[in-house]
């Protein structure tokens, strides 16, 4: 089995490239991916704009101080801290804290609970899953008819959450602590978009619904939406931290992968299983070859391969053991034009990168073929 052959100095994501769209905690997510061997392309799809000077937040804060809610739901640590800091700036900090001490305070998960306690408050309850769905279930089980519930919004509307409370008879007051805006520098996002459409990435991670919506919107602006959706349907894994994050993609018919626990660690672990399972593995010339995004694992040893070489190798692996004509390989090369000499040049570099010339055979006047092991040739004869 491949797992037994793999050397311990290569992480499970070695040879794969993963796009990161997060604005918040991007460094943490990138470090988790890199520690497992992935190459990371970071392009924040959004930027967070605090609303300390925003009239909406001030009005909502004053409204809650003047008329007490029954329940306050804190949804993010950064947002809750920002709310308290903004209230301090307006001279309303003590009044807000006094009000929050007198109500049922629910914190969505451990990080938010930490921010609540740092403010000198104590939460009534917090789910271990960081799931708003659990918070919603608890509220609905308690009964919300006639209750006034304040919800600290975390950058995007929470329609399913808010609407379910309102349908249950609650009065919901939104507390908009910060907003998501397009990035000031759009160039990194465009590079990530181009790389996704060109299949230069193996996966793209999303940690918020607005980030997913932002990438889709930018693709539409540039006339690349069809190409982006095609990439997500077939070659590039869209990995979302949870079901709410996935909604904009699912609305476009894109199936996403999501971890059971909606956190960064499980998201990375999911990719550690998902990407290697999608890699093409073949027995070639007595070797075990696994074709990854920008590299090949040959008997467990990582062999980085230039992009043109990877294009040729994928074309050969789609018809393993069969001769692939030079003309077909030329079409597989990005921007190669009509000169079949480009195939020979890229093939020479590919063989050098693999370090074993017998893996790919030249068939004179016809093309090239992967030297599939004879025992498995029959398996792929009808491929």
Short mmCIF file of C-alpha atoms in Angstrom, two decimals, residues 11 85 109 193 210 348:
data_model
loop_
_atom_site.label_atom_id
_atom_site.label_comp_id
_atom_site.label_asym_id
_atom_site.label_seq_id
_atom_site.Cartn_x
_atom_site.Cartn_y
_atom_site.Cartn_z
CA UNK A 11 3.38 15.54 4.75
CA UNK A 85 -14.31 48.51 22.63
CA UNK A 109 -18.22 28.26 21.00
CA UNK A 193 -9.11 33.03 -9.61
CA UNK A 210 -18.97 36.30 2.13
CA UNK A 348 12.93 15.95 -21.59
#
